[in-house]
Amino acid sequence: ELKVEQNPLFLSMQEGKNYTIYCNYSTTSDRLYWYRQDPGKSLESLFVLLSNGAVKQEGRLMASLDTKARLSTLHITAAVHDLSATYFCAVSPAGGTSYGKLTFGQGTILTVHP
Amino acid sequence: DTAVSQTPKYLVTQMGNDKSIKCEQNLGHDTMYWYKQDSKKFLKIMFSYNNKELIINETVPNRFSPKSPDKAHLNLHINSLELGDSAVYFCASSHRTGWTATNEKLFFGSGTQLSVL
């Protein structure tokens, strides 16, 4: 059974600081996703990572994937208040037959304060 | 225009009632999903339909019955609601035939918060 674990689950950051959220998964995967969820809102896709060594960046967020270690990281640079949200990683099982059957991590609640 | 829309946004009901949640997508996707997010924020897939055909059916009580009249709609009907059904239910959609495409991903609706009293 595919399992996805994120840490930390709660992250309180000061504006301007850097931090990393980690996502470990238990079995071979086709692809890894990072989603953002604001309170009471839908999930917004941030990144899709496919291959070992993949790195994607958008603004102050950068995601990377190490398929050998079964680890993805979401790095936050110079945090700002607008980044406060819950961040989920999700993994799609290998083989491409379970379309859209994502296994999600528990989510990391990020709070950025002055 | 909202890409994946769900109604209602909030649903408060008594135990034992039957209720439905509707979902529509205008993205031209051929696959739709229902995910459940519990009080601890865990998201788990419940069902998936591709072109009106059920392709994923996780271990969900048979009180839950998805219905897909066409590939743009996937409704969720719940019979005999129980306290433990309280959660946020998210509809999502994607391409299936293009799933191997580099940036294929799920698009989620805004969720339906179900409270069973």
mmCIF file of C-alpha atoms in Angstrom:
data_model
loop_
_atom_site.group_PDB
_atom_site.id
_atom_site.type_symbol
_atom_site.label_atom_id
_atom_site.label_comp_id
_atom_site.label_asym_id
_atom_site.label_seq_id
_atom_site.Cartn_x
_atom_site.Cartn_y
_atom_site.Cartn_z
ATOM 1 C CA GLU A 1 0.000 0.000 0.000
ATOM 2 C CA LEU A 2 1.332 3.381 -0.981
ATOM 3 C CA LYS A 3 1.906 5.693 1.966
ATOM 4 C CA VAL A 4 2.861 9.345 1.900
ATOM 5 C CA GLU A 5 4.255 11.179 4.887
ATOM 6 C CA GLN A 6 4.929 14.874 5.203
ATOM 7 C CA ASN A 7 6.872 16.735 7.785
ATOM 8 C CA PRO A 8 6.553 18.968 9.529
ATOM 9 C CA LEU A 9 2.772 18.958 9.913
ATOM 10 C CA PHE A 10 2.784 22.455 11.376
ATOM 11 C CA LEU A 11 5.198 25.181 10.402
ATOM 12 C CA SER A 12 5.264 28.660 11.824
ATOM 13 C CA MET A 13 7.654 30.930 9.988
ATOM 14 C CA GLN A 14 8.747 34.493 10.187
ATOM 15 C CA GLU A 15 8.520 36.589 7.085
ATOM 16 C CA GLY A 16 11.762 36.612 5.180
ATOM 17 C CA LYS A 17 12.955 33.223 6.439
ATOM 18 C CA ASN A 18 13.586 30.060 4.449
ATOM 19 C CA TYR A 19 12.280 26.606 5.197
ATOM 20 C CA THR A 20 11.690 23.189 3.636
ATOM 21 C CA ILE A 21 8.758 20.798 3.750
ATOM 22 C CA TYR A 22 9.566 17.126 3.211
ATOM 23 C CA CYS A 23 7.462 14.451 1.562
ATOM 24 C CA ASN A 24 8.405 10.770 1.754
ATOM 25 C CA TYR A 25 6.535 8.018 -0.057
ATOM 26 C CA SER A 26 6.740 4.289 0.339
ATOM 27 C CA THR A 27 6.661 2.705 -3.127
ATOM 28 C CA THR A 28 7.565 3.456 -6.714
ATOM 29 C CA SER A 29 5.568 6.287 -8.161
ATOM 30 C CA ASP A 30 4.795 7.713 -11.585
ATOM 31 C CA ARG A 31 4.617 11.288 -10.497
ATOM 32 C CA LEU A 32 4.476 13.555 -7.497
ATOM 33 C CA TYR A 33 2.300 16.604 -6.993
ATOM 34 C CA TRP A 34 2.309 19.565 -4.685
ATOM 35 C CA TYR A 35 -1.007 21.248 -3.973
ATOM 36 C CA ARG A 36 -1.911 24.296 -1.958
ATOM 37 C CA GLN A 37 -5.162 24.673 -0.026
ATOM 38 C CA ASP A 38 -6.359 27.923 1.538
ATOM 39 C CA PRO A 39 -8.870 27.632 4.400
ATOM 40 C CA GLY A 40 -12.297 26.672 3.090
ATOM 41 C CA LYS A 41 -11.050 26.608 -0.489
ATOM 42 C CA SER A 42 -10.205 24.081 -3.149
ATOM 43 C CA LEU A 43 -6.829 22.511 -3.842
ATOM 44 C CA GLU A 44 -4.676 24.407 -6.264
ATOM 45 C CA SER A 45 -1.976 22.571 -8.178
ATOM 46 C CA LEU A 46 1.513 23.989 -7.675
ATOM 47 C CA PHE A 47 3.893 21.483 -9.246
ATOM 48 C CA VAL A 48 3.964 18.164 -11.061
ATOM 49 C CA LEU A 49 7.264 16.291 -10.813
ATOM 50 C CA LEU A 50 7.930 13.319 -13.017
ATOM 51 C CA SER A 51 11.524 12.266 -13.058
ATOM 52 C CA ASN A 52 14.445 11.826 -10.741
ATOM 53 C CA GLY A 53 16.205 15.104 -10.172
ATOM 54 C CA ALA A 54 13.266 17.163 -11.413
ATOM 55 C CA VAL A 55 13.215 20.672 -10.023
ATOM 56 C CA LYS A 56 10.494 23.240 -10.570
ATOM 57 C CA GLN A 57 10.244 26.773 -9.293
ATOM 58 C CA GLU A 58 7.422 29.258 -9.092
ATOM 59 C CA GLY A 59 8.032 32.502 -7.264
ATOM 60 C CA ARG A 60 9.245 31.765 -3.733
ATOM 61 C CA LEU A 61 8.482 28.054 -3.979
ATOM 62 C CA MET A 62 10.780 25.404 -5.381
ATOM 63 C CA ALA A 63 9.993 21.699 -5.533
ATOM 64 C CA SER A 64 12.397 18.849 -6.174
ATOM 65 C CA LEU A 65 12.149 15.095 -6.538
ATOM 66 C CA ASP A 66 14.558 12.293 -5.672
ATOM 67 C CA THR A 67 12.922 9.072 -6.834
ATOM 68 C CA LYS A 68 15.715 6.890 -5.482
ATOM 69 C CA ALA A 69 15.204 8.229 -1.992
ATOM 70 C CA ARG A 70 11.441 8.479 -2.583
ATOM 71 C CA LEU A 71 11.611 12.026 -1.323
ATOM 72 C CA SER A 72 10.300 15.348 -2.518
ATOM 73 C CA THR A 73 10.986 18.710 -0.963
ATOM 74 C CA LEU A 74 9.143 22.005 -1.160
ATOM 75 C CA HIS A 75 11.495 24.844 -0.361
ATOM 76 C CA ILE A 76 10.179 28.229 0.652
ATOM 77 C CA THR A 77 12.453 31.206 0.138
ATOM 78 C CA ALA A 78 11.983 34.509 1.967
ATOM 79 C CA ALA A 79 8.486 33.665 3.139
ATOM 80 C CA VAL A 80 5.680 36.203 2.901
ATOM 81 C CA HIS A 81 2.294 36.201 4.593
ATOM 82 C CA ASP A 82 0.502 35.274 1.348
ATOM 83 C CA LEU A 83 2.150 31.861 1.460
ATOM 84 C CA SER A 84 0.184 30.903 4.579
ATOM 85 C CA ALA A 85 -1.867 27.847 3.592
ATOM 86 C CA THR A 86 -1.898 24.083 3.853
ATOM 87 C CA TYR A 87 0.477 22.317 1.466
ATOM 88 C CA PHE A 88 -0.131 18.764 0.366
ATOM 89 C CA CYS A 89 2.071 16.404 -1.527
ATOM 90 C CA ALA A 90 0.378 13.598 -3.420
ATOM 91 C CA VAL A 91 1.706 10.607 -5.277
ATOM 92 C CA SER A 92 0.329 8.716 -8.231
ATOM 93 C CA PRO A 93 1.151 4.983 -8.238
ATOM 94 C CA ALA A 94 3.521 3.623 -10.875
ATOM 95 C CA GLY A 95 2.194 1.874 -13.946
ATOM 96 C CA GLY A 96 -0.158 4.556 -15.153
ATOM 97 C CA THR A 97 -3.265 2.435 -14.731
ATOM 98 C CA SER A 98 -4.697 4.138 -11.688
ATOM 99 C CA TYR A 99 -5.383 7.437 -13.336
ATOM 100 C CA GLY A 100 -5.916 10.143 -10.810
ATOM 101 C CA LYS A 101 -5.796 7.798 -7.847
ATOM 102 C CA LEU A 102 -3.618 10.039 -5.776
ATOM 103 C CA THR A 103 -2.426 9.212 -2.307
ATOM 104 C CA PHE A 104 -2.070 12.386 -0.284
ATOM 105 C CA GLY A 105 0.164 13.267 2.607
ATOM 106 C CA GLN A 106 -1.352 14.661 5.779
ATOM 107 C CA GLY A 107 -0.681 18.224 4.761
ATOM 108 C CA THR A 108 1.601 20.867 6.257
ATOM 109 C CA ILE A 109 -0.106 23.881 7.761
ATOM 110 C CA LEU A 110 2.151 26.841 7.094
ATOM 111 C CA THR A 111 1.690 30.100 8.941
ATOM 112 C CA VAL A 112 3.875 33.053 8.056
ATOM 113 C CA HIS A 113 3.919 35.877 10.570
ATOM 114 C CA PRO A 114 5.687 39.229 10.708
ATOM 115 C CA ASP B 1 -16.289 30.381 -15.559
ATOM 116 C CA THR B 2 -15.574 27.909 -12.778
ATOM 117 C CA ALA B 3 -13.782 24.861 -14.168
ATOM 118 C CA VAL B 4 -15.062 22.289 -11.638
ATOM 119 C CA SER B 5 -18.171 23.361 -9.787
ATOM 120 C CA GLN B 6 -19.913 21.604 -6.928
ATOM 121 C CA THR B 7 -23.234 22.246 -5.298
ATOM 122 C CA PRO B 8 -24.113 22.798 -2.580
ATOM 123 C CA LYS B 9 -21.108 24.328 -0.836
ATOM 124 C CA TYR B 10 -22.568 23.560 2.588
ATOM 125 C CA LEU B 11 -24.945 20.775 3.495
ATOM 126 C CA VAL B 12 -26.341 20.325 7.003
ATOM 127 C CA THR B 13 -28.666 17.407 7.564
ATOM 128 C CA GLN B 14 -29.966 14.932 10.095
ATOM 129 C CA MET B 15 -28.778 11.361 10.546
ATOM 130 C CA GLY B 16 -30.704 8.919 8.421
ATOM 131 C CA ASN B 17 -31.477 11.369 5.632
ATOM 132 C CA ASP B 18 -30.541 10.885 1.985
ATOM 133 C CA LYS B 19 -28.662 13.662 0.212
ATOM 134 C CA SER B 20 -26.934 14.354 -3.090
ATOM 135 C CA ILE B 21 -23.965 16.471 -4.104
ATOM 136 C CA LYS B 22 -23.636 17.568 -7.717
ATOM 137 C CA CYS B 23 -20.480 18.176 -9.707
ATOM 138 C CA GLU B 24 -19.920 19.545 -13.174
ATOM 139 C CA GLN B 25 -16.747 20.281 -15.103
ATOM 140 C CA ASN B 26 -16.334 22.388 -18.221
ATOM 141 C CA LEU B 27 -12.711 21.477 -18.938
ATOM 142 C CA GLY B 28 -13.503 18.791 -21.493
ATOM 143 C CA HIS B 29 -11.996 16.113 -19.263
ATOM 144 C CA ASP B 30 -13.063 12.503 -19.607
ATOM 145 C CA THR B 31 -12.476 11.422 -16.007
ATOM 146 C CA MET B 32 -14.032 12.630 -12.782
ATOM 147 C CA TYR B 33 -13.425 11.763 -9.142
ATOM 148 C CA TRP B 34 -14.802 12.081 -5.667
ATOM 149 C CA TYR B 35 -12.365 12.601 -2.809
ATOM 150 C CA LYS B 36 -13.218 12.833 0.872
ATOM 151 C CA GLN B 37 -11.339 15.081 3.302
ATOM 152 C CA ASP B 38 -11.909 14.206 6.937
ATOM 153 C CA SER B 39 -11.611 16.429 9.980
ATOM 154 C CA LYS B 40 -7.871 15.780 10.170
ATOM 155 C CA LYS B 41 -7.472 16.994 6.590
ATOM 156 C CA PHE B 42 -6.711 13.543 5.195
ATOM 157 C CA LEU B 43 -7.777 13.323 1.558
ATOM 158 C CA LYS B 44 -8.788 9.924 0.215
ATOM 159 C CA ILE B 45 -10.167 8.899 -3.130
ATOM 160 C CA MET B 46 -13.628 7.376 -3.149
ATOM 161 C CA PHE B 47 -14.610 6.897 -6.782
ATOM 162 C CA SER B 48 -13.544 7.656 -10.306
ATOM 163 C CA TYR B 49 -15.529 7.583 -13.534
ATOM 164 C CA ASN B 50 -14.171 7.643 -17.055
ATOM 165 C CA ASN B 51 -16.686 8.428 -19.767
ATOM 166 C CA LYS B 52 -19.528 7.367 -17.471
ATOM 167 C CA GLU B 53 -17.804 4.103 -16.558
ATOM 168 C CA LEU B 54 -16.734 3.374 -12.980
ATOM 169 C CA ILE B 55 -12.972 2.765 -12.930
ATOM 170 C CA ILE B 56 -11.996 3.311 -9.307
ATOM 171 C CA ASN B 57 -14.137 2.182 -6.396
ATOM 172 C CA GLU B 58 -12.354 2.293 -3.102
ATOM 173 C CA THR B 59 -13.619 0.701 0.086
ATOM 174 C CA VAL B 60 -16.609 2.935 0.567
ATOM 175 C CA PRO B 61 -19.915 1.937 2.200
ATOM 176 C CA ASN B 62 -22.539 1.073 -0.382
ATOM 177 C CA ARG B 63 -24.652 3.886 1.043
ATOM 178 C CA PHE B 64 -22.534 6.033 -1.254
ATOM 179 C CA SER B 65 -23.528 5.792 -4.892
ATOM 180 C CA PRO B 66 -21.912 7.883 -7.596
ATOM 181 C CA LYS B 67 -23.839 8.597 -10.756
ATOM 182 C CA SER B 68 -22.423 9.951 -13.989
ATOM 183 C CA PRO B 69 -25.065 10.917 -16.554
ATOM 184 C CA ASP B 70 -22.365 12.124 -18.943
ATOM 185 C CA LYS B 71 -18.647 12.728 -18.820
ATOM 186 C CA ALA B 72 -19.074 16.318 -17.642
ATOM 187 C CA HIS B 73 -21.106 15.405 -14.569
ATOM 188 C CA LEU B 74 -20.495 13.182 -11.566
ATOM 189 C CA ASN B 75 -22.985 13.281 -8.732
ATOM 190 C CA LEU B 76 -22.686 11.637 -5.333
ATOM 191 C CA HIS B 77 -25.757 10.285 -3.603
ATOM 192 C CA ILE B 78 -25.561 9.257 0.037
ATOM 193 C CA ASN B 79 -28.250 7.181 1.704
ATOM 194 C CA SER B 80 -28.961 6.893 5.416
ATOM 195 C CA LEU B 81 -26.421 9.499 6.438
ATOM 196 C CA GLU B 82 -24.338 8.791 9.537
ATOM 197 C CA LEU B 83 -22.398 11.075 11.855
ATOM 198 C CA GLY B 84 -19.130 9.708 10.478
ATOM 199 C CA ASP B 85 -20.031 10.919 6.995
ATOM 200 C CA SER B 86 -19.378 14.489 8.104
ATOM 201 C CA ALA B 87 -16.480 15.703 5.997
ATOM 202 C CA VAL B 88 -15.603 17.869 3.034
ATOM 203 C CA TYR B 89 -16.228 16.148 -0.274
ATOM 204 C CA PHE B 90 -14.202 17.271 -3.269
ATOM 205 C CA CYS B 91 -14.993 16.598 -6.863
ATOM 206 C CA ALA B 92 -12.102 16.596 -9.326
ATOM 207 C CA SER B 93 -11.502 15.978 -12.999
ATOM 208 C CA SER B 94 -8.665 15.179 -15.371
ATOM 209 C CA HIS B 95 -7.865 13.708 -18.733
ATOM 210 C CA ARG B 96 -7.348 9.956 -18.678
ATOM 211 C CA THR B 97 -6.374 9.347 -22.248
ATOM 212 C CA GLY B 98 -3.704 11.983 -21.885
ATOM 213 C CA TRP B 99 -2.565 10.891 -18.454
ATOM 214 C CA THR B 100 0.986 10.258 -19.541
ATOM 215 C CA ALA B 101 1.298 13.863 -20.586
ATOM 216 C CA THR B 102 3.946 15.718 -18.655
ATOM 217 C CA ASN B 103 1.746 18.079 -16.756
ATOM 218 C CA GLU B 104 -1.381 15.980 -16.339
ATOM 219 C CA LYS B 105 -3.001 16.648 -12.999
ATOM 220 C CA LEU B 106 -6.300 16.792 -11.168
ATOM 221 C CA PHE B 107 -8.404 19.920 -11.049
ATOM 222 C CA PHE B 108 -10.478 20.160 -7.886
ATOM 223 C CA GLY B 109 -13.794 21.780 -7.140
ATOM 224 C CA SER B 110 -14.241 24.039 -4.137
ATOM 225 C CA GLY B 111 -15.652 21.285 -1.931
ATOM 226 C CA THR B 112 -18.930 20.523 -0.193
ATOM 227 C CA GLN B 113 -18.860 20.630 3.580
ATOM 228 C CA LEU B 114 -21.289 18.006 4.827
ATOM 229 C CA SER B 115 -22.368 18.131 8.462
ATOM 230 C CA VAL B 116 -24.529 15.311 9.775
ATOM 231 C CA LEU B 117 -26.275 16.100 13.058
#
